[in-house]
Amino acid sequence: VRLNSNGVTAFVSITRGCDNMCTFCVVPFTRGRERSRDPHSIVNEVNELWEKGFKEVTLLGQNVDSYLWYGGGLKKDFGAASAIQQATAVNFANLLELVAEAQPKMRIRFSTSNPQDMTLDVIETMAMFKNICNYIHLPVQSGSDRILKAMNRLHTREEYFDLINNIRNILPDCAISQDMITGFPTETEEDHQDTLSLMEYVKYDFGFMFAYSERPGTMAARKLVDDIPEDVKKRRLSEIIDLQLKHSYLRTKQHLGKVEEVLIEGTSKKSELQWRGRNSQNTVVVFPKENYSIGEFVMVRIENCTSATLLGKAVGYSENN
Ligand code: SF4
């Protein structure tokens, strides 16, 4: 468990390692094969955090949707488990439900979701529980099928769109964020355009964007030549960042005029007189302190925004308090 110094939000690990083999990633070599933690110990940890005054927990794993508990052991050995172990296994949707039910007033988040492993039942479970936040970090890395294949991401652009459509249909208010790598070996201008058009389709709430650089020990470092010139990587990265900024602003503007529940996490970085918290969608909200305190759930009317922050005024406590 990792506690934030704010005393309000904490992280609980649910899996270790990863069985995917994305060619740019070092995790499969450094963290080993995937194992899941006993759901009872996860729920116990969440209960203890609540008792200590924490109000939000993020379930953490390299690939949370791949979570599978069948009594211990590696994920890859599940096929060899007994019939009873297989029939009583706990998957990620089941785990989310267990945690959400154990602490109905606690906010539940999770990270990271891998598109190829995220299933419909996870999205449906999110819709069933008010305390599971409407936010999915859903890295895609590229919008080009050819590059996705070279990265060994085991889904296509079309399959990613299907997943996005399902999220939009089941959770209309869900925020989605991305990780993007630009300038991956052999990336053409057409591949880059595919990334921009994918972003145009999804209109992410925010994202983490990088120019490709070789990581020692990865499959890409061993097998692929880092052949995209630095100036091309830089230009493509700035096009991606500019587009993301435009979309982020479009997304934050959608909150204007709404009254949203915010969990207060601390003082605003810019003003001693303002609180800083986040709404369910994980967007930062800043508003005057008045008599509210850290760790409280407050309803805030959103009056203004930048591309990254919502500004508003508290109108009262949330019923969650
Ligand atoms: S990028 Fe994520 S899913 Fe892919 S190998 Fe690394 S940890 Fe696993």
Tab-separated table of C-alpha atoms and ligand atoms in Angstrom:
chain	number	residue	atom	x	y	z
A	1	VAL	CA	0.000	0.000	0.000
A	2	ARG	CA	1.222	3.514	-0.843
A	3	LEU	CA	-0.210	6.401	1.161
A	4	ASN	CA	-0.287	9.931	-0.106
A	5	SER	CA	0.902	12.546	2.354
A	6	ASN	CA	-2.480	14.274	1.991
A	7	GLY	CA	-4.031	11.521	4.172
A	8	VAL	CA	-6.951	11.325	1.736
A	9	THR	CA	-5.907	9.176	-1.228
A	10	ALA	CA	-3.940	5.920	-1.299
A	11	PHE	CA	-2.807	3.221	-3.719
A	12	VAL	CA	-3.251	-0.532	-3.284
A	13	SER	CA	-1.377	-2.995	-5.499
A	14	ILE	CA	-3.508	-5.798	-6.889
A	15	THR	CA	-1.170	-7.448	-9.394
A	16	ARG	CA	2.556	-7.736	-10.044
A	17	GLY	CA	4.324	-8.278	-13.339
A	18	CYS	CA	2.856	-8.489	-16.822
A	19	ASP	CA	2.338	-11.286	-19.328
A	20	ASN	CA	2.041	-8.991	-22.314
A	21	MET	CA	5.149	-8.388	-24.356
A	22	CYS	CA	4.844	-4.864	-25.698
A	23	THR	CA	8.107	-4.426	-27.586
A	24	PHE	CA	8.906	-0.973	-26.096
A	25	CYS	CA	8.396	-2.065	-22.487
A	26	VAL	CA	10.829	-3.385	-19.930
A	27	VAL	CA	8.251	-4.521	-17.327
A	28	PRO	CA	7.983	-8.164	-18.488
A	29	PHE	CA	11.760	-8.475	-17.969
A	30	THR	CA	12.074	-6.546	-14.705
A	31	ARG	CA	8.872	-7.510	-12.868
A	32	GLY	CA	8.382	-11.014	-14.230
A	33	ARG	CA	5.243	-12.980	-14.975
A	34	GLU	CA	1.898	-11.764	-13.768
A	35	ARG	CA	0.544	-12.706	-10.331
A	36	SER	CA	-2.599	-11.461	-8.625
A	37	ARG	CA	-3.110	-10.751	-4.943
A	38	ASP	CA	-5.652	-12.473	-2.716
A	39	PRO	CA	-8.888	-10.414	-2.930
A	40	HIS	CA	-9.478	-10.801	0.829
A	41	SER	CA	-6.192	-9.116	1.673
A	42	ILE	CA	-7.002	-6.352	-0.840
A	43	VAL	CA	-10.429	-5.755	0.735
A	44	ASN	CA	-8.884	-5.840	4.240
A	45	GLU	CA	-6.357	-3.216	3.201
A	46	VAL	CA	-9.091	-0.996	1.749
A	47	ASN	CA	-11.123	-1.362	4.978
A	48	GLU	CA	-8.090	-0.380	7.057
A	49	LEU	CA	-7.480	2.653	4.860
A	50	TRP	CA	-11.073	3.769	5.350
A	51	GLU	CA	-10.716	3.398	9.103
A	52	LYS	CA	-7.579	5.560	8.995
A	53	GLY	CA	-9.571	8.304	7.281
A	54	PHE	CA	-8.634	7.733	3.637
A	55	LYS	CA	-11.444	8.564	1.205
A	56	GLU	CA	-10.115	7.314	-2.107
A	57	VAL	CA	-8.203	4.259	-3.181
A	58	THR	CA	-6.584	3.471	-6.543
A	59	LEU	CA	-6.186	-0.224	-7.334
A	60	LEU	CA	-2.836	-0.526	-9.056
A	61	GLY	CA	-1.343	-2.962	-11.517
A	62	GLN	CA	0.545	-2.930	-14.825
A	63	ASN	CA	-2.576	-4.418	-16.392
A	64	VAL	CA	-5.425	-4.384	-13.852
A	65	ASP	CA	-8.028	-5.883	-16.201
A	66	SER	CA	-5.986	-9.034	-16.369
A	67	TYR	CA	-6.400	-9.576	-12.580
A	68	LEU	CA	-7.298	-13.190	-11.801
A	69	TRP	CA	-7.212	-14.870	-8.402
A	70	TYR	CA	-7.729	-18.610	-8.286
A	71	GLY	CA	-5.974	-19.393	-5.015
A	72	GLY	CA	-2.487	-18.165	-5.879
A	73	GLY	CA	-0.010	-18.876	-8.641
A	74	LEU	CA	0.869	-17.215	-11.903
A	75	LYS	CA	-1.820	-16.067	-14.310
A	76	LYS	CA	-0.321	-18.203	-17.063
A	77	ASP	CA	-0.881	-21.373	-14.992
A	78	PHE	CA	-4.635	-20.765	-14.602
A	79	GLY	CA	-5.387	-23.345	-17.317
A	80	ALA	CA	-3.738	-26.038	-15.183
A	81	ALA	CA	-5.678	-25.119	-12.006
A	82	SER	CA	-8.334	-27.496	-10.643
A	83	ALA	CA	-11.919	-27.305	-11.914
A	84	ILE	CA	-13.057	-25.889	-8.574
A	85	GLN	CA	-10.311	-23.245	-8.564
A	86	GLN	CA	-11.306	-22.215	-12.077
A	87	ALA	CA	-15.025	-22.099	-11.234
A	88	THR	CA	-14.493	-19.929	-8.143
A	89	ALA	CA	-11.861	-17.599	-9.610
A	90	VAL	CA	-12.181	-13.854	-8.980
A	91	ASN	CA	-11.638	-11.617	-12.023
A	92	PHE	CA	-11.161	-7.842	-12.097
A	93	ALA	CA	-14.885	-7.044	-12.419
A	94	ASN	CA	-15.559	-9.297	-9.388
A	95	LEU	CA	-12.769	-7.599	-7.423
A	96	LEU	CA	-14.102	-4.114	-8.236
A	97	GLU	CA	-17.508	-5.199	-6.977
A	98	LEU	CA	-16.047	-6.631	-3.755
A	99	VAL	CA	-14.129	-3.429	-3.020
A	100	ALA	CA	-16.989	-1.094	-3.996
A	101	GLU	CA	-19.419	-3.018	-1.778
A	102	ALA	CA	-16.992	-3.225	1.157
A	103	GLN	CA	-16.696	0.580	1.340
A	104	PRO	CA	-19.656	2.216	-0.426
A	105	LYS	CA	-18.573	5.742	0.562
A	106	MET	CA	-14.993	5.356	-0.563
A	107	ARG	CA	-14.011	6.450	-4.048
A	108	ILE	CA	-12.529	3.632	-6.094
A	109	ARG	CA	-10.168	4.193	-9.012
A	110	PHE	CA	-7.906	1.825	-10.906
A	111	SER	CA	-4.893	1.984	-13.194
A	112	THR	CA	-3.701	0.911	-15.718
A	113	SER	CA	-6.138	-0.621	-18.182
A	114	ASN	CA	-4.815	-2.400	-21.217
A	115	PRO	CA	-7.288	-2.185	-24.136
A	116	GLN	CA	-6.813	-5.807	-25.167
A	117	ASP	CA	-7.689	-7.051	-21.658
A	118	MET	CA	-10.515	-4.687	-20.690
A	119	THR	CA	-13.862	-6.498	-20.794
A	120	LEU	CA	-17.470	-5.362	-20.939
A	121	ASP	CA	-18.193	-6.651	-17.435
A	122	VAL	CA	-15.667	-4.151	-15.984
A	123	ILE	CA	-17.474	-1.270	-17.688
A	124	GLU	CA	-20.833	-2.641	-16.513
A	125	THR	CA	-19.545	-2.955	-12.936
A	126	MET	CA	-18.388	0.677	-13.070
A	127	ALA	CA	-21.929	1.648	-14.099
A	128	MET	CA	-23.444	-0.337	-11.210
A	129	PHE	CA	-21.529	1.382	-8.405
A	130	LYS	CA	-21.680	5.113	-7.787
A	131	ASN	CA	-18.420	5.028	-5.820
A	132	ILE	CA	-16.365	3.652	-8.734
A	133	CYS	CA	-15.072	6.783	-10.442
A	134	ASN	CA	-15.964	7.575	-14.048
A	135	TYR	CA	-12.440	7.583	-15.339
A	136	ILE	CA	-10.378	5.121	-17.377
A	137	HIS	CA	-6.735	5.512	-18.243
A	138	LEU	CA	-6.636	3.562	-21.491
A	139	PRO	CA	-3.226	3.807	-23.179
A	140	VAL	CA	-3.250	3.103	-26.908
A	141	GLN	CA	0.317	4.235	-27.831
A	142	SER	CA	-0.462	4.574	-31.571
A	143	GLY	CA	-3.433	4.909	-33.905
A	144	SER	CA	-1.828	2.876	-36.691
A	145	ASP	CA	-2.549	-0.844	-37.023
A	146	ARG	CA	0.902	-1.401	-38.498
A	147	ILE	CA	2.642	0.291	-35.541
A	148	LEU	CA	0.351	-1.394	-32.982
A	149	LYS	CA	1.518	-4.687	-34.460
A	150	ALA	CA	5.189	-3.655	-34.340
A	151	MET	CA	4.639	-2.716	-30.681
A	152	ASN	CA	3.017	-6.131	-30.123
A	153	ARG	CA	-0.115	-4.480	-28.815
A	154	LEU	CA	-2.608	-7.269	-29.323
A	155	HIS	CA	-5.563	-5.235	-30.583
A	156	THR	CA	-6.394	-3.278	-33.704
A	157	ARG	CA	-7.520	0.302	-34.145
A	158	GLU	CA	-11.054	-0.953	-34.889
A	159	GLU	CA	-11.140	-3.067	-31.722
A	160	TYR	CA	-10.020	-0.032	-29.725
A	161	PHE	CA	-12.875	2.005	-31.257
A	162	ASP	CA	-15.330	-0.765	-30.297
A	163	LEU	CA	-14.102	-0.537	-26.698
A	164	ILE	CA	-14.423	3.276	-26.723
A	165	ASN	CA	-17.976	2.972	-28.148
A	166	ASN	CA	-18.920	0.533	-25.379
A	167	ILE	CA	-17.539	2.876	-22.714
A	168	ARG	CA	-19.414	5.852	-24.220
A	169	ASN	CA	-22.668	3.862	-24.411
A	170	ILE	CA	-22.531	2.403	-20.900
A	171	LEU	CA	-20.803	5.294	-19.115
A	172	PRO	CA	-21.661	8.505	-20.984
A	173	ASP	CA	-19.864	10.682	-18.398
A	174	CYS	CA	-16.651	8.684	-18.317
A	175	ALA	CA	-13.357	10.487	-18.830
A	176	ILE	CA	-10.718	8.653	-20.852
A	177	SER	CA	-7.002	9.413	-20.957
A	178	GLN	CA	-4.186	8.116	-23.129
A	179	ASP	CA	-0.484	7.306	-23.313
A	180	MET	CA	1.027	7.907	-26.734
A	181	ILE	CA	4.459	7.109	-28.145
A	182	THR	CA	5.367	8.989	-31.291
A	183	GLY	CA	8.277	8.206	-33.612
A	184	PHE	CA	8.309	4.445	-32.959
A	185	PRO	CA	10.711	2.664	-35.369
A	186	THR	CA	9.443	2.710	-39.001
A	187	GLU	CA	6.584	5.123	-38.190
A	188	THR	CA	5.563	6.867	-41.427
A	189	GLU	CA	3.716	10.138	-41.891
A	190	GLU	CA	0.611	8.066	-42.646
A	191	ASP	CA	0.958	6.176	-39.344
A	192	HIS	CA	1.266	9.516	-37.564
A	193	GLN	CA	-1.905	10.759	-39.286
A	194	ASP	CA	-3.646	7.590	-38.058
A	195	THR	CA	-2.676	8.545	-34.499
A	196	LEU	CA	-4.085	12.049	-34.947
A	197	SER	CA	-7.335	10.714	-36.436
A	198	LEU	CA	-7.709	8.206	-33.593
A	199	MET	CA	-7.307	11.073	-31.112
A	200	GLU	CA	-9.885	13.061	-33.079
A	201	TYR	CA	-12.319	10.147	-32.711
A	202	VAL	CA	-11.839	9.649	-28.971
A	203	LYS	CA	-11.202	13.266	-27.911
A	204	TYR	CA	-9.344	12.228	-24.754
A	205	ASP	CA	-9.721	14.216	-21.567
A	206	PHE	CA	-5.960	14.229	-21.128
A	207	GLY	CA	-2.865	12.288	-21.981
A	208	PHE	CA	0.784	11.467	-21.443
A	209	MET	CA	2.739	11.814	-24.667
A	210	PHE	CA	6.333	10.881	-25.400
A	211	ALA	CA	8.753	10.730	-28.313
A	212	TYR	CA	10.103	7.191	-28.661
A	213	SER	CA	13.464	6.510	-27.106
A	214	GLU	CA	15.057	3.117	-26.916
A	215	ARG	CA	14.931	1.394	-23.506
A	216	PRO	CA	17.759	-1.057	-22.927
A	217	GLY	CA	16.609	-4.653	-22.534
A	218	THR	CA	13.361	-4.274	-24.496
A	219	MET	CA	12.443	-6.318	-27.570
A	220	ALA	CA	12.415	-3.115	-29.638
A	221	ALA	CA	15.989	-2.260	-28.564
A	222	ARG	CA	17.115	-5.740	-29.584
A	223	LYS	CA	15.232	-6.087	-32.843
A	224	LEU	CA	14.323	-2.668	-34.247
A	225	VAL	CA	16.388	0.274	-35.448
A	226	ASP	CA	15.497	3.620	-33.840
A	227	ASP	CA	15.249	5.170	-37.319
A	228	ILE	CA	13.024	8.230	-36.988
A	229	PRO	CA	15.102	11.462	-36.967
A	230	GLU	CA	14.864	13.517	-33.754
A	231	ASP	CA	13.424	16.570	-35.527
A	232	VAL	CA	10.632	14.443	-37.035
A	233	LYS	CA	9.849	12.904	-33.623
A	234	LYS	CA	9.773	16.372	-32.096
A	235	ARG	CA	7.450	17.786	-34.740
A	236	ARG	CA	5.049	14.819	-34.503
A	237	LEU	CA	5.078	15.043	-30.702
A	238	SER	CA	4.193	18.719	-30.756
A	239	GLU	CA	1.322	18.042	-33.191
A	240	ILE	CA	-0.003	15.373	-30.837
A	241	ILE	CA	0.362	17.610	-27.774
A	242	ASP	CA	-1.367	20.530	-29.531
A	243	LEU	CA	-4.295	18.327	-30.510
A	244	GLN	CA	-4.537	16.915	-26.982
A	245	LEU	CA	-4.591	20.438	-25.527
A	246	LYS	CA	-7.463	21.316	-27.839
A	247	HIS	CA	-9.389	18.209	-26.775
A	248	SER	CA	-8.607	18.714	-23.070
A	249	TYR	CA	-10.064	22.210	-23.268
A	250	LEU	CA	-13.121	20.922	-25.105
A	251	ARG	CA	-13.577	18.319	-22.359
A	252	THR	CA	-13.103	20.686	-19.410
A	253	LYS	CA	-15.606	23.096	-21.008
A	254	GLN	CA	-18.231	20.325	-20.897
A	255	HIS	CA	-18.203	20.626	-17.084
A	256	LEU	CA	-19.151	24.327	-17.082
A	257	GLY	CA	-22.404	25.044	-15.262
A	258	LYS	CA	-22.566	21.598	-13.681
A	259	VAL	CA	-22.540	20.864	-9.946
A	260	GLU	CA	-20.043	18.073	-9.304
A	261	GLU	CA	-18.828	16.135	-6.288
A	262	VAL	CA	-15.225	16.969	-5.410
A	263	LEU	CA	-13.024	15.263	-2.842
A	264	ILE	CA	-10.778	17.885	-1.202
A	265	GLU	CA	-7.129	16.792	-1.293
A	266	GLY	CA	-5.258	19.930	-0.240
A	267	THR	CA	-4.560	23.597	-0.776
A	268	SER	CA	-4.370	24.883	-4.344
A	269	LYS	CA	-0.826	25.291	-5.610
A	270	LYS	CA	-1.615	28.836	-6.687
A	271	SER	CA	-3.605	30.212	-3.759
A	272	GLU	CA	-3.635	29.609	-0.001
A	273	LEU	CA	-7.293	30.629	-0.012
A	274	GLN	CA	-8.439	27.881	-2.370
A	275	TRP	CA	-8.915	24.128	-2.061
A	276	ARG	CA	-7.779	21.654	-4.664
A	277	GLY	CA	-9.576	18.356	-5.288
A	278	ARG	CA	-10.772	16.140	-8.112
A	279	ASN	CA	-14.160	15.229	-9.515
A	280	SER	CA	-15.134	11.663	-10.439
A	281	GLN	CA	-13.556	12.135	-13.899
A	282	ASN	CA	-10.194	12.854	-12.247
A	283	THR	CA	-10.134	16.500	-13.362
A	284	VAL	CA	-8.614	18.932	-10.863
A	285	VAL	CA	-11.148	21.349	-9.372
A	286	VAL	CA	-10.120	24.520	-7.492
A	287	PHE	CA	-12.536	26.566	-5.345
A	288	PRO	CA	-12.583	28.964	-2.339
A	289	LYS	CA	-11.963	27.219	0.993
A	290	GLU	CA	-14.768	28.755	3.057
A	291	ASN	CA	-15.362	26.408	6.028
A	292	TYR	CA	-14.666	23.141	4.224
A	293	SER	CA	-11.809	20.813	5.186
A	294	ILE	CA	-9.391	18.331	3.635
A	295	GLY	CA	-10.965	14.903	3.069
A	296	GLU	CA	-14.520	16.211	2.703
A	297	PHE	CA	-16.785	15.514	-0.279
A	298	VAL	CA	-18.177	18.829	-1.454
A	299	MET	CA	-20.584	19.768	-4.258
A	300	VAL	CA	-18.962	22.415	-6.459
A	301	ARG	CA	-20.577	24.490	-9.193
A	302	ILE	CA	-18.124	24.708	-12.097
A	303	GLU	CA	-17.879	28.299	-13.308
A	304	ASN	CA	-14.686	28.509	-15.329
A	305	CYS	CA	-11.918	26.335	-16.725
A	306	THR	CA	-8.542	26.045	-18.377
A	307	SER	CA	-7.546	22.980	-20.427
A	308	ALA	CA	-6.386	21.262	-17.211
A	309	THR	CA	-8.329	22.731	-14.291
A	310	LEU	CA	-11.914	23.470	-13.351
A	311	LEU	CA	-12.670	26.525	-11.227
A	312	GLY	CA	-15.817	26.827	-9.174
A	313	LYS	CA	-17.607	27.519	-5.938
A	314	ALA	CA	-18.824	25.097	-3.298
A	315	VAL	CA	-22.608	24.917	-2.893
A	316	GLY	CA	-22.717	22.472	0.049
A	317	TYR	CA	-21.660	19.023	1.257
A	318	SER	CA	-22.170	15.932	-0.840
A	319	GLU	CA	-24.566	13.321	0.588
A	320	ASN	CA	-21.488	11.087	0.604
A	321	ASN	CA	-20.031	12.970	3.578
B	1	SF4	S1	3.221	-1.702	-21.692
B	1	SF4	FE1	1.897	-2.462	-20.056
B	1	SF4	S2	0.820	-4.209	-20.991
B	1	SF4	FE2	2.607	-3.807	-22.285
B	1	SF4	S3	4.225	-5.144	-21.486
B	1	SF4	FE3	4.448	-3.143	-20.477
B	1	SF4	S4	3.321	-3.361	-18.576
B	1	SF4	FE4	2.636	-5.024	-19.912
